[in-house]
CSV table of C-alpha atoms and ligand atoms in Angstrom, one decimal:
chain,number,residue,atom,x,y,z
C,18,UNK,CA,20.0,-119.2,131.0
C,19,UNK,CA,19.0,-120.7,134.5
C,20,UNK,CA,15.6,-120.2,135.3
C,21,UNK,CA,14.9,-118.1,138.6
C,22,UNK,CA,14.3,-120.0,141.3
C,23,UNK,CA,11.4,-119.2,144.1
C,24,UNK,CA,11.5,-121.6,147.4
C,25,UNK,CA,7.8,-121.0,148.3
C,26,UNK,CA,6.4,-122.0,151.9
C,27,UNK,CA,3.3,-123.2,152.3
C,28,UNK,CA,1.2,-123.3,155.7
C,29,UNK,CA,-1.7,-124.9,156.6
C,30,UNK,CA,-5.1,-122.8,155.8
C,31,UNK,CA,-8.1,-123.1,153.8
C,32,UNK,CA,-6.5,-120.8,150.9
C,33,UNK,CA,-2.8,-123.7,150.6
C,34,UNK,CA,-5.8,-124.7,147.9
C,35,UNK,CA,-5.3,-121.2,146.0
C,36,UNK,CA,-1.6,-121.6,146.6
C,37,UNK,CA,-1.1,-124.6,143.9
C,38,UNK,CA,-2.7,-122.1,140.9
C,39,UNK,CA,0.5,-119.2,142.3
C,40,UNK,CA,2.9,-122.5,141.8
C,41,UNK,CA,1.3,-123.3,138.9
C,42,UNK,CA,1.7,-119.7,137.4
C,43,UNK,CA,4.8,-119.0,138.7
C,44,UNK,CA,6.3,-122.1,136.9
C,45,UNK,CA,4.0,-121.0,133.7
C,46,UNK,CA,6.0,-117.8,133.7
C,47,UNK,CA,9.4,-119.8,134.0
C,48,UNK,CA,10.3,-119.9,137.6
C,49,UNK,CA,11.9,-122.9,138.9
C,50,UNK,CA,9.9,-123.6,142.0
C,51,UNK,CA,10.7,-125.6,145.1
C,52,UNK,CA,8.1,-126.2,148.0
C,53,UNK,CA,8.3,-126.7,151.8
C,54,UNK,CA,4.9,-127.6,153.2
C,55,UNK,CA,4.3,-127.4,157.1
C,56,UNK,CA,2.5,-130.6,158.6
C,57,UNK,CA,-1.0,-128.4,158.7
C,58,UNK,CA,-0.2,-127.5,155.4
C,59,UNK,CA,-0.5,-131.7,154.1
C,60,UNK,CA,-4.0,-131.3,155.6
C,61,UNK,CA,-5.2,-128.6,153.2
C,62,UNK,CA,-3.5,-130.0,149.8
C,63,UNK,CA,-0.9,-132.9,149.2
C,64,UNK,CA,2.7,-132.7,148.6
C,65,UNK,CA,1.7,-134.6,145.5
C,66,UNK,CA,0.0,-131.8,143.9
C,67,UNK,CA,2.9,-128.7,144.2
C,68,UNK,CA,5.4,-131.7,143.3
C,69,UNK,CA,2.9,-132.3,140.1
C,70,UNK,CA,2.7,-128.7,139.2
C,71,UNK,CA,6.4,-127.8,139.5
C,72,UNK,CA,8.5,-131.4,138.5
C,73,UNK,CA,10.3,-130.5,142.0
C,74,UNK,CA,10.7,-132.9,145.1
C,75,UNK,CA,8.4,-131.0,148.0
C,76,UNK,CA,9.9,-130.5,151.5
C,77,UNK,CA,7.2,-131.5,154.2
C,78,UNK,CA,7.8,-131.2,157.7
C,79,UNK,CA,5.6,-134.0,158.7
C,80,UNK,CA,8.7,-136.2,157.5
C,81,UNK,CA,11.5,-134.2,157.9
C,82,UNK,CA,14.0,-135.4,161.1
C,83,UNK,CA,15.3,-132.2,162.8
C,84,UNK,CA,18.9,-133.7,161.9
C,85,UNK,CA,18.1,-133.1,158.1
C,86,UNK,CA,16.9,-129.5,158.3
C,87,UNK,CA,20.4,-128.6,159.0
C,88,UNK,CA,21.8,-129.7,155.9
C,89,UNK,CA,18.6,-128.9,153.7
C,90,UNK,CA,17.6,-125.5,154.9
C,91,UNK,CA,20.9,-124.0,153.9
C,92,UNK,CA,21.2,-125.6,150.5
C,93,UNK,CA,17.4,-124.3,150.0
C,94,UNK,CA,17.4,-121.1,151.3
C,95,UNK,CA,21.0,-120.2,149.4
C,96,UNK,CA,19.3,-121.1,146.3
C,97,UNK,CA,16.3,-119.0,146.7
C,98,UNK,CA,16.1,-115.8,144.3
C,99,UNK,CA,12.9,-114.7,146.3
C,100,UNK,CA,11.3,-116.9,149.2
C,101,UNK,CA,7.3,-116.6,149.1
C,102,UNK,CA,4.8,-117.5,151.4
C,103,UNK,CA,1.5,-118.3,150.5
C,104,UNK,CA,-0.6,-118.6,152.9
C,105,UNK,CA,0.9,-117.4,155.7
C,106,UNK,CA,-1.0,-117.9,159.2
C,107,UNK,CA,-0.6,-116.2,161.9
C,108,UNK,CA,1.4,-118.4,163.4
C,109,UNK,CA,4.4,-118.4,161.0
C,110,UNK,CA,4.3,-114.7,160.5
C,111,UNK,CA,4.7,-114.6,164.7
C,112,UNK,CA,6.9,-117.3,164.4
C,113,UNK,CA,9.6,-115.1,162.0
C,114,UNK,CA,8.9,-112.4,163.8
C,115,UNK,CA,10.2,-113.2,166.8
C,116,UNK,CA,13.3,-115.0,165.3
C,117,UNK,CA,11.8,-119.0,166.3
C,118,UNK,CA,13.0,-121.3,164.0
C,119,UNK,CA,11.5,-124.8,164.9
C,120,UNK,CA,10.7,-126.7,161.5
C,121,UNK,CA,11.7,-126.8,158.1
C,122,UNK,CA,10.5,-123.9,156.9
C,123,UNK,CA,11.0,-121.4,159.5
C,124,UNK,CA,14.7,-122.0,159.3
C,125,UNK,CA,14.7,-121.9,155.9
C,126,UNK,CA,13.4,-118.4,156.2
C,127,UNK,CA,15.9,-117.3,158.8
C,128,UNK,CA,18.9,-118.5,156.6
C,129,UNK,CA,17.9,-117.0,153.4
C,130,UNK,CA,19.3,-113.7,152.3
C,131,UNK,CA,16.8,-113.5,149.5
C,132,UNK,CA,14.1,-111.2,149.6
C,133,UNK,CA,11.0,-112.5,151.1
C,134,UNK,CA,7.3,-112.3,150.2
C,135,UNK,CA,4.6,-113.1,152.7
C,136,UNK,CA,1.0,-113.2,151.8
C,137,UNK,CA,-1.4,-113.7,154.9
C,138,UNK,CA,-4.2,-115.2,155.1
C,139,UNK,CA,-6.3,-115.7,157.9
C,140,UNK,CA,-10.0,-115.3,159.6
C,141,UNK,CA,-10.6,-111.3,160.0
C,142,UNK,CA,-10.2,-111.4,163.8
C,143,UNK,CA,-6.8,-112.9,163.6
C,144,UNK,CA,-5.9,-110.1,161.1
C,145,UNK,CA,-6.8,-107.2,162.2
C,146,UNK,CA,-5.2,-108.6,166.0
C,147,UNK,CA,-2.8,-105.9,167.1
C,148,UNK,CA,-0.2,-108.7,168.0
C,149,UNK,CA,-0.3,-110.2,164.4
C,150,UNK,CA,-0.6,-106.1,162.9
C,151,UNK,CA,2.8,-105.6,165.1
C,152,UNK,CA,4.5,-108.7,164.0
C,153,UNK,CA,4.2,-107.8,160.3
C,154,UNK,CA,4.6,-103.8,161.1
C,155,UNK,CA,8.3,-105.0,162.7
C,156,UNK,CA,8.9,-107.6,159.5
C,157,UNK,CA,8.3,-104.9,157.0
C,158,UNK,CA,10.4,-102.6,159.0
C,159,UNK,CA,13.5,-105.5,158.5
C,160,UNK,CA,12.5,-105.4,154.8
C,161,UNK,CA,10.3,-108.3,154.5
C,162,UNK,CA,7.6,-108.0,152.1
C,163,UNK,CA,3.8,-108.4,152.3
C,164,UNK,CA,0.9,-109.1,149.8
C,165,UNK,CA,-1.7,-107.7,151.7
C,166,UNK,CA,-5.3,-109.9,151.9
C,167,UNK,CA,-8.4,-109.0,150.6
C,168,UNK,CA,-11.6,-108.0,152.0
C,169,UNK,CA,-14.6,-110.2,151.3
C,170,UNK,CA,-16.3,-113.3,152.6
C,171,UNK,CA,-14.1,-115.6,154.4
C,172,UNK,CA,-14.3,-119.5,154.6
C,173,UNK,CA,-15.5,-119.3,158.0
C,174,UNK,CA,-18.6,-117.4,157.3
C,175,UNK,CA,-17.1,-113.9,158.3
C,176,UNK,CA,-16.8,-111.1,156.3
C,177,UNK,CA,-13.9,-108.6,156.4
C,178,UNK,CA,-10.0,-108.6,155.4
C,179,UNK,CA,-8.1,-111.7,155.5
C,180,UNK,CA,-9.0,-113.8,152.1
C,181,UNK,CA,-5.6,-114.4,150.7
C,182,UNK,CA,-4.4,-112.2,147.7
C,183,UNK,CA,-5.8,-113.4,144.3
C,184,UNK,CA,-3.1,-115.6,142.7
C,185,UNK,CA,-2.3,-113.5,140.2
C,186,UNK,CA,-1.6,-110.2,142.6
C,187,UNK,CA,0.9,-112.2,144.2
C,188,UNK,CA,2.1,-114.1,141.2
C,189,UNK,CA,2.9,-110.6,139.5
C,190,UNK,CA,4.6,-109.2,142.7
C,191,UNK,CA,6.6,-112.3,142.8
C,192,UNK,CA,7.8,-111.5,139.0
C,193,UNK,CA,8.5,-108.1,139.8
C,194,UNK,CA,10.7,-108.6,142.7
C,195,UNK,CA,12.6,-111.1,140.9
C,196,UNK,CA,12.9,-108.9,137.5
C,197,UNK,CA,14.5,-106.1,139.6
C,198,UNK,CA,16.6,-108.7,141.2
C,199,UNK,CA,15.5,-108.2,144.9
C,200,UNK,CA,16.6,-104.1,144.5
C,201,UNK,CA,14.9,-101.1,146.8
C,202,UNK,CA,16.5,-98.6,145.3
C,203,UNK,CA,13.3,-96.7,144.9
C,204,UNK,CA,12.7,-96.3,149.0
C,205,UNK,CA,12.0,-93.4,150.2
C,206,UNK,CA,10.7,-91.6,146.8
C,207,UNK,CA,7.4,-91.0,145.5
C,208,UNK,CA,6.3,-92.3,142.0
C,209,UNK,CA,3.4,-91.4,140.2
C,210,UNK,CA,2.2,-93.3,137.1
C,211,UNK,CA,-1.2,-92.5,135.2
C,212,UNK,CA,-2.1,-95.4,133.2
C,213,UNK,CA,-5.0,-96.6,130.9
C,214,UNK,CA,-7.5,-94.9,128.4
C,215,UNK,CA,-9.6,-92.2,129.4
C,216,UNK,CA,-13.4,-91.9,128.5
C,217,UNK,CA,-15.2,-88.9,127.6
C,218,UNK,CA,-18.9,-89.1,127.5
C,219,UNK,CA,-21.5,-88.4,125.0
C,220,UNK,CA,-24.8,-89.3,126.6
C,221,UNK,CA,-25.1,-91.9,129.6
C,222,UNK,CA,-24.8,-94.3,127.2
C,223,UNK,CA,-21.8,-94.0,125.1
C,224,UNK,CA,-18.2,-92.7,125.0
C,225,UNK,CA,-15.4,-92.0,122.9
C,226,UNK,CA,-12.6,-93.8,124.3
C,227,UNK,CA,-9.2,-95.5,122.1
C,228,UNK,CA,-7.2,-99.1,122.0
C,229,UNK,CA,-5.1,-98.4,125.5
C,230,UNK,CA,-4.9,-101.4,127.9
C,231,UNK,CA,-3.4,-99.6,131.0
C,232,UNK,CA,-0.6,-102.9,131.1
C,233,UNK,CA,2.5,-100.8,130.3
C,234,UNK,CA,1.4,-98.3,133.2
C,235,UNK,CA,0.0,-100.9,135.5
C,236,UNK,CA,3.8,-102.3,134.9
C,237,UNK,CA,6.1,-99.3,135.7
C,238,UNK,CA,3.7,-98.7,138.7
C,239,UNK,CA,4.1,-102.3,140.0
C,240,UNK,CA,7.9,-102.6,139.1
C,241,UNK,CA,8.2,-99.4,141.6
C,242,UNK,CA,6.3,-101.3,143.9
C,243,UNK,CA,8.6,-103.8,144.2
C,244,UNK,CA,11.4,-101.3,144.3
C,245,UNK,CA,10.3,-100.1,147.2
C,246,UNK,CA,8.8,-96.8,146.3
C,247,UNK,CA,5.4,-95.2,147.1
C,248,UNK,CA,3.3,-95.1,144.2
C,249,UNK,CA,0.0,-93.5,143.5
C,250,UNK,CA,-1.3,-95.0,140.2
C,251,UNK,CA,-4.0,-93.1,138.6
C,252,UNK,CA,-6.0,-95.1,136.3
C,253,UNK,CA,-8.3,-95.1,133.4
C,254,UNK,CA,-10.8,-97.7,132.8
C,255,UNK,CA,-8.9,-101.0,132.7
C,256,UNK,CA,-9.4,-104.8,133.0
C,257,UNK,CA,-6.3,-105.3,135.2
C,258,UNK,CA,-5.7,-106.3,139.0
C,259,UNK,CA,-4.2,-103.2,141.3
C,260,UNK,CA,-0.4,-103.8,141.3
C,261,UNK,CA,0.9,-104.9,144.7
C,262,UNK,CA,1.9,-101.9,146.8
C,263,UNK,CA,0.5,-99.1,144.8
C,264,UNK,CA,-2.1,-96.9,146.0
C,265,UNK,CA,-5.3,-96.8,143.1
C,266,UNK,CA,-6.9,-93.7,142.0
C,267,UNK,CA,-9.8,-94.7,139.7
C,268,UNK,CA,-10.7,-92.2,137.1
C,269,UNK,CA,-12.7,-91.8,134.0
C,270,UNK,CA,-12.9,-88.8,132.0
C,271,UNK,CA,-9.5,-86.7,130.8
C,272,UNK,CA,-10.4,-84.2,132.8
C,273,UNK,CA,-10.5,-86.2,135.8
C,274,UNK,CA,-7.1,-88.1,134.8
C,275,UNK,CA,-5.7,-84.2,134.9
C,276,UNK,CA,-7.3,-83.6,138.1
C,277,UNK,CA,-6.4,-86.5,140.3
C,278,UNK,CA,-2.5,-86.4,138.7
C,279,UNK,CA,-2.4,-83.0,139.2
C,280,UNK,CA,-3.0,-83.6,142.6
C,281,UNK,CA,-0.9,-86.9,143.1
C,282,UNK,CA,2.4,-85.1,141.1
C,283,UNK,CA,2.3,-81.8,143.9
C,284,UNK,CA,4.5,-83.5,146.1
C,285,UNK,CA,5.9,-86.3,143.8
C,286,UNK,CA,9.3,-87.2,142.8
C,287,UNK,CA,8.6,-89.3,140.1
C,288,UNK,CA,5.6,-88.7,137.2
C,289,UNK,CA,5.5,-90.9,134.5
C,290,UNK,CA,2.6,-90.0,132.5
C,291,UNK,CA,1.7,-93.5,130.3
C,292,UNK,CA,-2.1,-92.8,130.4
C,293,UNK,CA,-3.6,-92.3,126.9
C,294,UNK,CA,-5.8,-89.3,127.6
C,295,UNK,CA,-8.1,-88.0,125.0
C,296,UNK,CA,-7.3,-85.2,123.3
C,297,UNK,CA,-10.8,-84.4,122.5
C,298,UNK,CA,-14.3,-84.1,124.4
C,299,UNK,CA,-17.7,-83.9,123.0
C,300,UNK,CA,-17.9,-80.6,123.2
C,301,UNK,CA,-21.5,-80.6,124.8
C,302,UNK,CA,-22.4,-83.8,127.1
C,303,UNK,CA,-26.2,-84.6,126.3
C,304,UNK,CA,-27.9,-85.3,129.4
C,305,UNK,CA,-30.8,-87.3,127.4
C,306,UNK,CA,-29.9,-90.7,125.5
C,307,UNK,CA,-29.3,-89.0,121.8
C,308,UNK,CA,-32.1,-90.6,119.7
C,309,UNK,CA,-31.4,-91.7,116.2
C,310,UNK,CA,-33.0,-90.2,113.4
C,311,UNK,CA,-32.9,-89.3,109.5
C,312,UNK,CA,-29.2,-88.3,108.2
C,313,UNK,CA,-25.8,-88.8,109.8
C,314,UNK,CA,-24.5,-86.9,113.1
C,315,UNK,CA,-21.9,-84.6,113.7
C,316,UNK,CA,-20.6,-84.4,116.5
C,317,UNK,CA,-18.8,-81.1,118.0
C,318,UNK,CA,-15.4,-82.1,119.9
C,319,UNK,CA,-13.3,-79.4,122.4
C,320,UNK,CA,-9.9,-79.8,123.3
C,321,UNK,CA,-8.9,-81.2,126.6
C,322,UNK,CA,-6.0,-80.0,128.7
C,323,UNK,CA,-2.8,-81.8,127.9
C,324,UNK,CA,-1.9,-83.3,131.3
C,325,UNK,CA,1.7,-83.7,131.0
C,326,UNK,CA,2.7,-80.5,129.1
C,327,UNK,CA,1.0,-78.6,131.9
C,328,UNK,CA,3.2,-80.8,134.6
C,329,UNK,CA,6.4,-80.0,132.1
C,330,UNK,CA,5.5,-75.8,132.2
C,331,UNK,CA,4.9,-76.1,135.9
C,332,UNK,CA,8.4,-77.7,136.9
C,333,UNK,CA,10.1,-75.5,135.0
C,334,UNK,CA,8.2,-72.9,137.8
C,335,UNK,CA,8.6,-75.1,140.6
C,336,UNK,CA,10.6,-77.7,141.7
C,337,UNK,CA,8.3,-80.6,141.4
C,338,UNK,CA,7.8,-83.2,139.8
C,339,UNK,CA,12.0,-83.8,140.0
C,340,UNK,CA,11.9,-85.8,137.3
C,341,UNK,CA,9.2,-86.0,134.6
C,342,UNK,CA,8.8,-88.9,131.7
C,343,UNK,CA,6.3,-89.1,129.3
C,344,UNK,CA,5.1,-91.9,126.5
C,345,UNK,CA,4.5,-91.1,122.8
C,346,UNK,CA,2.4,-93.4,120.6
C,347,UNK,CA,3.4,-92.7,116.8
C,348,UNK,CA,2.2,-94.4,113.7
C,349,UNK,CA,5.0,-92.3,111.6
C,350,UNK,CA,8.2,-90.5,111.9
C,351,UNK,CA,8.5,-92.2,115.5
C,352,UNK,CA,11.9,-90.3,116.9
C,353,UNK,CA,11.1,-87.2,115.4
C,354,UNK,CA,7.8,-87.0,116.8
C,355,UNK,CA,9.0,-88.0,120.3
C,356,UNK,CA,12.0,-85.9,120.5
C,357,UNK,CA,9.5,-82.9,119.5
C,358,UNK,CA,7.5,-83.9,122.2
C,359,UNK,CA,10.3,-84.8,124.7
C,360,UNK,CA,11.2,-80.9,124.6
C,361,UNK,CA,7.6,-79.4,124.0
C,362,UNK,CA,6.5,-80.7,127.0
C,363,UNK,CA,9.9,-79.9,128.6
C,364,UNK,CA,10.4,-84.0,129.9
C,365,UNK,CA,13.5,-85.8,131.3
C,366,UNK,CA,12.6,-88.8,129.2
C,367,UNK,CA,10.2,-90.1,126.8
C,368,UNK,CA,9.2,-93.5,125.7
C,369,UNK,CA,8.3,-93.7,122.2
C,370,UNK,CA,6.3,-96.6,121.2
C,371,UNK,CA,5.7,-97.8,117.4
C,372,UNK,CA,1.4,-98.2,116.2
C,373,UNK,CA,1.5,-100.1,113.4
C,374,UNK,CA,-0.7,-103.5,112.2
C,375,UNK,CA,1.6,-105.4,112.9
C,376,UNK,CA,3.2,-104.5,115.6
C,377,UNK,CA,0.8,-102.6,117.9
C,378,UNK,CA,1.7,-102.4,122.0
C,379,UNK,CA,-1.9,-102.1,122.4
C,380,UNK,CA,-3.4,-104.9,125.1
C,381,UNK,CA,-0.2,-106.7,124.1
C,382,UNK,CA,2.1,-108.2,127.4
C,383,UNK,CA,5.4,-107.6,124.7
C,384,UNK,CA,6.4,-104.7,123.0
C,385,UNK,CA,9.5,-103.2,121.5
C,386,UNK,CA,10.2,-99.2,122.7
C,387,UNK,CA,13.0,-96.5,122.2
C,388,UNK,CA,13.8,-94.7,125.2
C,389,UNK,CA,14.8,-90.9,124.4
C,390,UNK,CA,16.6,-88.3,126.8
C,391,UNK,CA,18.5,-85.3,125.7
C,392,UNK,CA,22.0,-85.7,125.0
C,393,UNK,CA,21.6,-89.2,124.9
C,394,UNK,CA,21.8,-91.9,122.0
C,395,UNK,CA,17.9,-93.3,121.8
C,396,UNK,CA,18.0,-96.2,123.4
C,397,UNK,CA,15.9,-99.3,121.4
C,398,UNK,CA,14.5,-101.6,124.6
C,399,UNK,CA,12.9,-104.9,123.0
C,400,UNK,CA,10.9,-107.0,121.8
C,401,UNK,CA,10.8,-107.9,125.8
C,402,UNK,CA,7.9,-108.2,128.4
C,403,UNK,CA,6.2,-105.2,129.5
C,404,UNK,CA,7.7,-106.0,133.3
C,405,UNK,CA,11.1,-105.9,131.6
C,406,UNK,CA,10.9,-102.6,130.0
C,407,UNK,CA,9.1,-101.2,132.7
C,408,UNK,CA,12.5,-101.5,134.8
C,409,UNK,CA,14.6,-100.8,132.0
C,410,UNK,CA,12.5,-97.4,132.1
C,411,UNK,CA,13.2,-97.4,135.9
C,412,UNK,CA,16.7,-97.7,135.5
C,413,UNK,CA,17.1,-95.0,133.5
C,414,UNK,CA,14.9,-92.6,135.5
C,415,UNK,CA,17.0,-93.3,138.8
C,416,UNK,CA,20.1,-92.2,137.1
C,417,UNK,CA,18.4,-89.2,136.0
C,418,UNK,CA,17.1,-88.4,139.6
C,419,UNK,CA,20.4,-89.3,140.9
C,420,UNK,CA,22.3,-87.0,138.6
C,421,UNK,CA,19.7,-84.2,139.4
C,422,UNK,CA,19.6,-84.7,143.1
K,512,CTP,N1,-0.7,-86.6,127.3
K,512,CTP,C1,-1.3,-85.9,128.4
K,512,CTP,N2,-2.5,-85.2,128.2
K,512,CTP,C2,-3.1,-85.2,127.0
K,512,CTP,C3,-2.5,-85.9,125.9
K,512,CTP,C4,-1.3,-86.6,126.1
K,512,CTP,O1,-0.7,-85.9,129.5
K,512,CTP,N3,-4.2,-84.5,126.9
K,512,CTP,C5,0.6,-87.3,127.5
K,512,CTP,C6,0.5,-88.8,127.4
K,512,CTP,O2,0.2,-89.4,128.7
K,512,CTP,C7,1.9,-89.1,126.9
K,512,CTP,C8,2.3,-87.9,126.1
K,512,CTP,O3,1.5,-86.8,126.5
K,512,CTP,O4,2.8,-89.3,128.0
K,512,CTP,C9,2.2,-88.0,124.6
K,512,CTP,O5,0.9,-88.5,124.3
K,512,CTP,P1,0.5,-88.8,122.7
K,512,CTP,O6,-0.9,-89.3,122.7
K,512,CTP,O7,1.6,-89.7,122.1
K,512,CTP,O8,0.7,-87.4,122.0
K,512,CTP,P2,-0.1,-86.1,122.1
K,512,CTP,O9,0.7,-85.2,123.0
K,512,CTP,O10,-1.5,-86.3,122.5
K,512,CTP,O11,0.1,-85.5,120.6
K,512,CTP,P3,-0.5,-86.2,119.3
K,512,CTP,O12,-1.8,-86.8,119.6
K,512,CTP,O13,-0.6,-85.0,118.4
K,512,CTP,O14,0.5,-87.2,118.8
C-alpha cells in the first residue's frame, strides 16, 4: 500500500521551527511528506532540516525560476492527498484569498484539488485584523480548512491569540482529514460525543473514578470534525489535546456528564455516548478530609442516573437525538450483553468493546470492536487505530441517519 501523501507549505515565521516536529510526526505516522518553503521561510529553518526529517527533495522558492513552477506545481499539487500549511502568515492566507498566485507555493495551492489545511500563525494584532478574519471567513466558506492558533505569549512579547497550534493538534487533524479521505459528508449536522471517565467525589481529596482514557471518544469527535460536522464534545477528566473543530465541555462528576449532554443532545442530530460514567456515587460527599482510624471503611454508594438510557426513553418521546449510539465495555458474554443493551436503552447502534488482560482498549491507541445494529450481522471492526474505527463508526451512523431522514 502507498503511503498518503501531504505536500505541506511552509512560510516564514518564528513558529516554521515548530513546523519540522508536524513533518516529523506526520512522517512518524506514515505520511509521505513533500515540502515547499517560501524564501522567508529559509530564514526561520533550512531546507536541510524538513529534507532530513522526511527523505524528500524540499521545494524552495528562493531557487525556484518562474519557468519551473509550471511544470512542478501541477505534478505536486496532483499528488497531494491533503495540502497543509504550517505556519501560515498573513500574507499567504491574503495571498489565496484573493486568488494571487506569485511563487511556488501559492500556485501549488491554487492547482490542487485536495483538501487544504491552514494553520495561522501570526502576532495577535495581525490576527484578530478584520482584513485577515475576512480573508479566512471567505476561505472557509470555499471549503478550506483552518487549525485555529492558540492564545498565550507570543514571540514578540504580546500576549493574546496567534501562537501556532500545538503540533500534535494539527498533526491529528491532518490524520483525520486524510483517514476520511478529504469527505464532508457530516456538514450541516450536529454531533455530540461524551468521552472520558467521570469522577465522583468522596472528600476534597479523593475519588472513585475507572481505567477510561477518553481516546476513543476524543477520536469519533475529531473524525466528525474533519467531516465537517459541528461537534460538542463533553468530556471527563482526560490527558488529551481538544480535537480540532470540536467545541469542549469540561466535566467531572456523572452527574455533571448527564447534565451538560443532556443539554448538548436537545437539539443534536448525532449522540454518541462513549464516556465511561460511574454507575455509583458515594452516597454522602464528606465535606471534611475523612481521617483514618482503627478498622476498615465502608463506604455507602447511590446509583447515578444512566445518561444514555434516559436520551434512549426520551427519543422515543421526542424526535431528538435522530440517531443515538452507545458503547458497551464487557469482560464476558460480549454480544449478548450489548445487544441487551442496544435495545434496553432503545439505541441505533452500539459498539461493544472486549476488557480482558490481554486485550484491554483502555489508554490503548488500537483496539479491536464489534459494531451492533438491529437487523444487522455484528460487524467485527479491527485490530485498527482508534482514528480508523472511529470513521468506521461514522460510516455506519450516516447510513443510519440517511435511512431515517
Ligand atoms: N452509560 C451512561 N450512563 C451511565 C452508565 C452508562 O450513559 N450511568 C452509557 C455509556 O456511555 C455507554 C453505555 O451506557 O455508552 C454502556 O455503558 P457500560 O458501562 O458498558 O454499561 P452499563 O449500562 O453501565 O451497564 P453495566 O455496568 O451493568 O455493564
Amino acid at each position: 500500500m502507498t503511503s498518503p501523501r501531504c505536500v505541506m507549505g511552509v512560510t516564514g515565521g518564528i513558529a516554521a521551527a515548530k513546523a519540522s516536529s508536524v513533518a516529523s510526526m506526520l512522517v512518524k505516522a506514515g505520511v509521505d511528506v513533500h515540502t515547499i518553503m517560501t524564501r522567508a521561510a529559509c530564514e526561520f529553518v533550512t531546507p536541510l532540516t524538513f529534507r532530513t526529517i522526511s527523505g524528500n527533495p524540499v521545494t524552495v522558492d528562493m531557487f525556484a525560476e518562474p519557468d519551473q513552477w509550471n511544470v512542478k506545481h501541477v505534478s505536486l499539487a496532483q499528488s497531494a492527498d491533503v495540502f497543509l500549511v504550517a505556519p501560515a502568515t498573513a500574507n499567504l492566507i491574503g495571498k489565496v484569498a484573493s486568488g494571487i498566485a506569485d511563487d511556488m507555493l501559492t500556485t501549488t495551492i491554487m492547482a490542487t484539488r485536495a483538501p487544504v489545511i491552514i494553520a495561522p500563525a501570526m502576532n495577535t494584532g495581525m490576527y484578530t485584523n478584520p482584513i485577515l478574519q475576512r480573508n479566512i471567513a471567505t476561505l472557509a466558506e470555499l471549503g478550506y480548512r483552518f487549525v485555529e492558533p492558540e492564545c498565550g505569549r507570543l514571540a514578540c512579547g504580546d500576549v493574546g491569540q496567534g501562537r501556532m497550534a500545538q503540533p500534535e493538534r494539527i498533526v491529528s487533524y491532518v490524520l483525520h482529514v486524510l483517514e476520511a479521505r478529504g469527505a464532508s459528508d457530516f456538514t450541516g449536522l450536529k454531533v455530540v460525543v461524551n468521552a472520558g471517565p467521570t469522577r465522583e467525589a468522596i472528600d476534597p481529596i479523593r475519588f472513585i473514578t475507572n481505567r477510561s482514557s477518553g481516546k476513543m471518544g476524543y477520536a469519533l469527535a475529531g473524525a466528525a470534525a474533519a467531516r465537517g460536522a459541528r461537534v460538542m464534545l463533553v468530556s471527563g477528566p482526560v490527558n488529551l489535546p481538544r480535537p480540532e473543530g470540536c467545541q469542549l465541555i469540561p466535566v467531572e462528576s456523572a452527574e455533571q456528564m448527564l447534565n451538560a449532554t443532556l443539554e448538548a443532545a436537545s437539539d443534536a442530530d448525532i449522540v454518541i455516548a462513549s464516556a465511561a460514567v460511574a454507575d455509583y456515587s458515594p452516597a454522602r460527599y464528606s465535606p471534611a478530609k475523612i481521617k483514618k482510624a482503627e478498622g476498615g471503611l465502608a463506604l455507602e454508594l447511590a446509583r447515578t442516573a444512566d445518561i444514555l438510557a434516559r436520551l434512549g426513553a426520551q427519543r422515543a418521546a421526542a424526535s431528538y437525538p435522530k440517531v443515538l449510539v452507545g458503547f458497551a465495555a464487557e469482560t464476558d458474554d460480549l454480544l449478548a450483553n450489548a445487544q441487551a443493551k442496544l435495545t434496553s436503552k432503545n439505541l441505533d447502534m452500539i459498539v461493544a468493546n472486549k476488557v480482558d488482560p490481554s486485550s484491554s482498549p483502555f489508554g490503548s491507541d488500537t483496539n479491536t470492536v464489534v459494531l451492533i445494529r438491529p437487523v444487522h450481522e455484528p460487524e467485527r471492526i479491527g485490530p485498527a487505530s482508534k482514528m480508523h474505527i472511529a470513521h468506521a463508526v461514522l460510516d455506519r451512523t450516516l447510513s443510519i441517519y440517511r435511512t431515517n431522514h
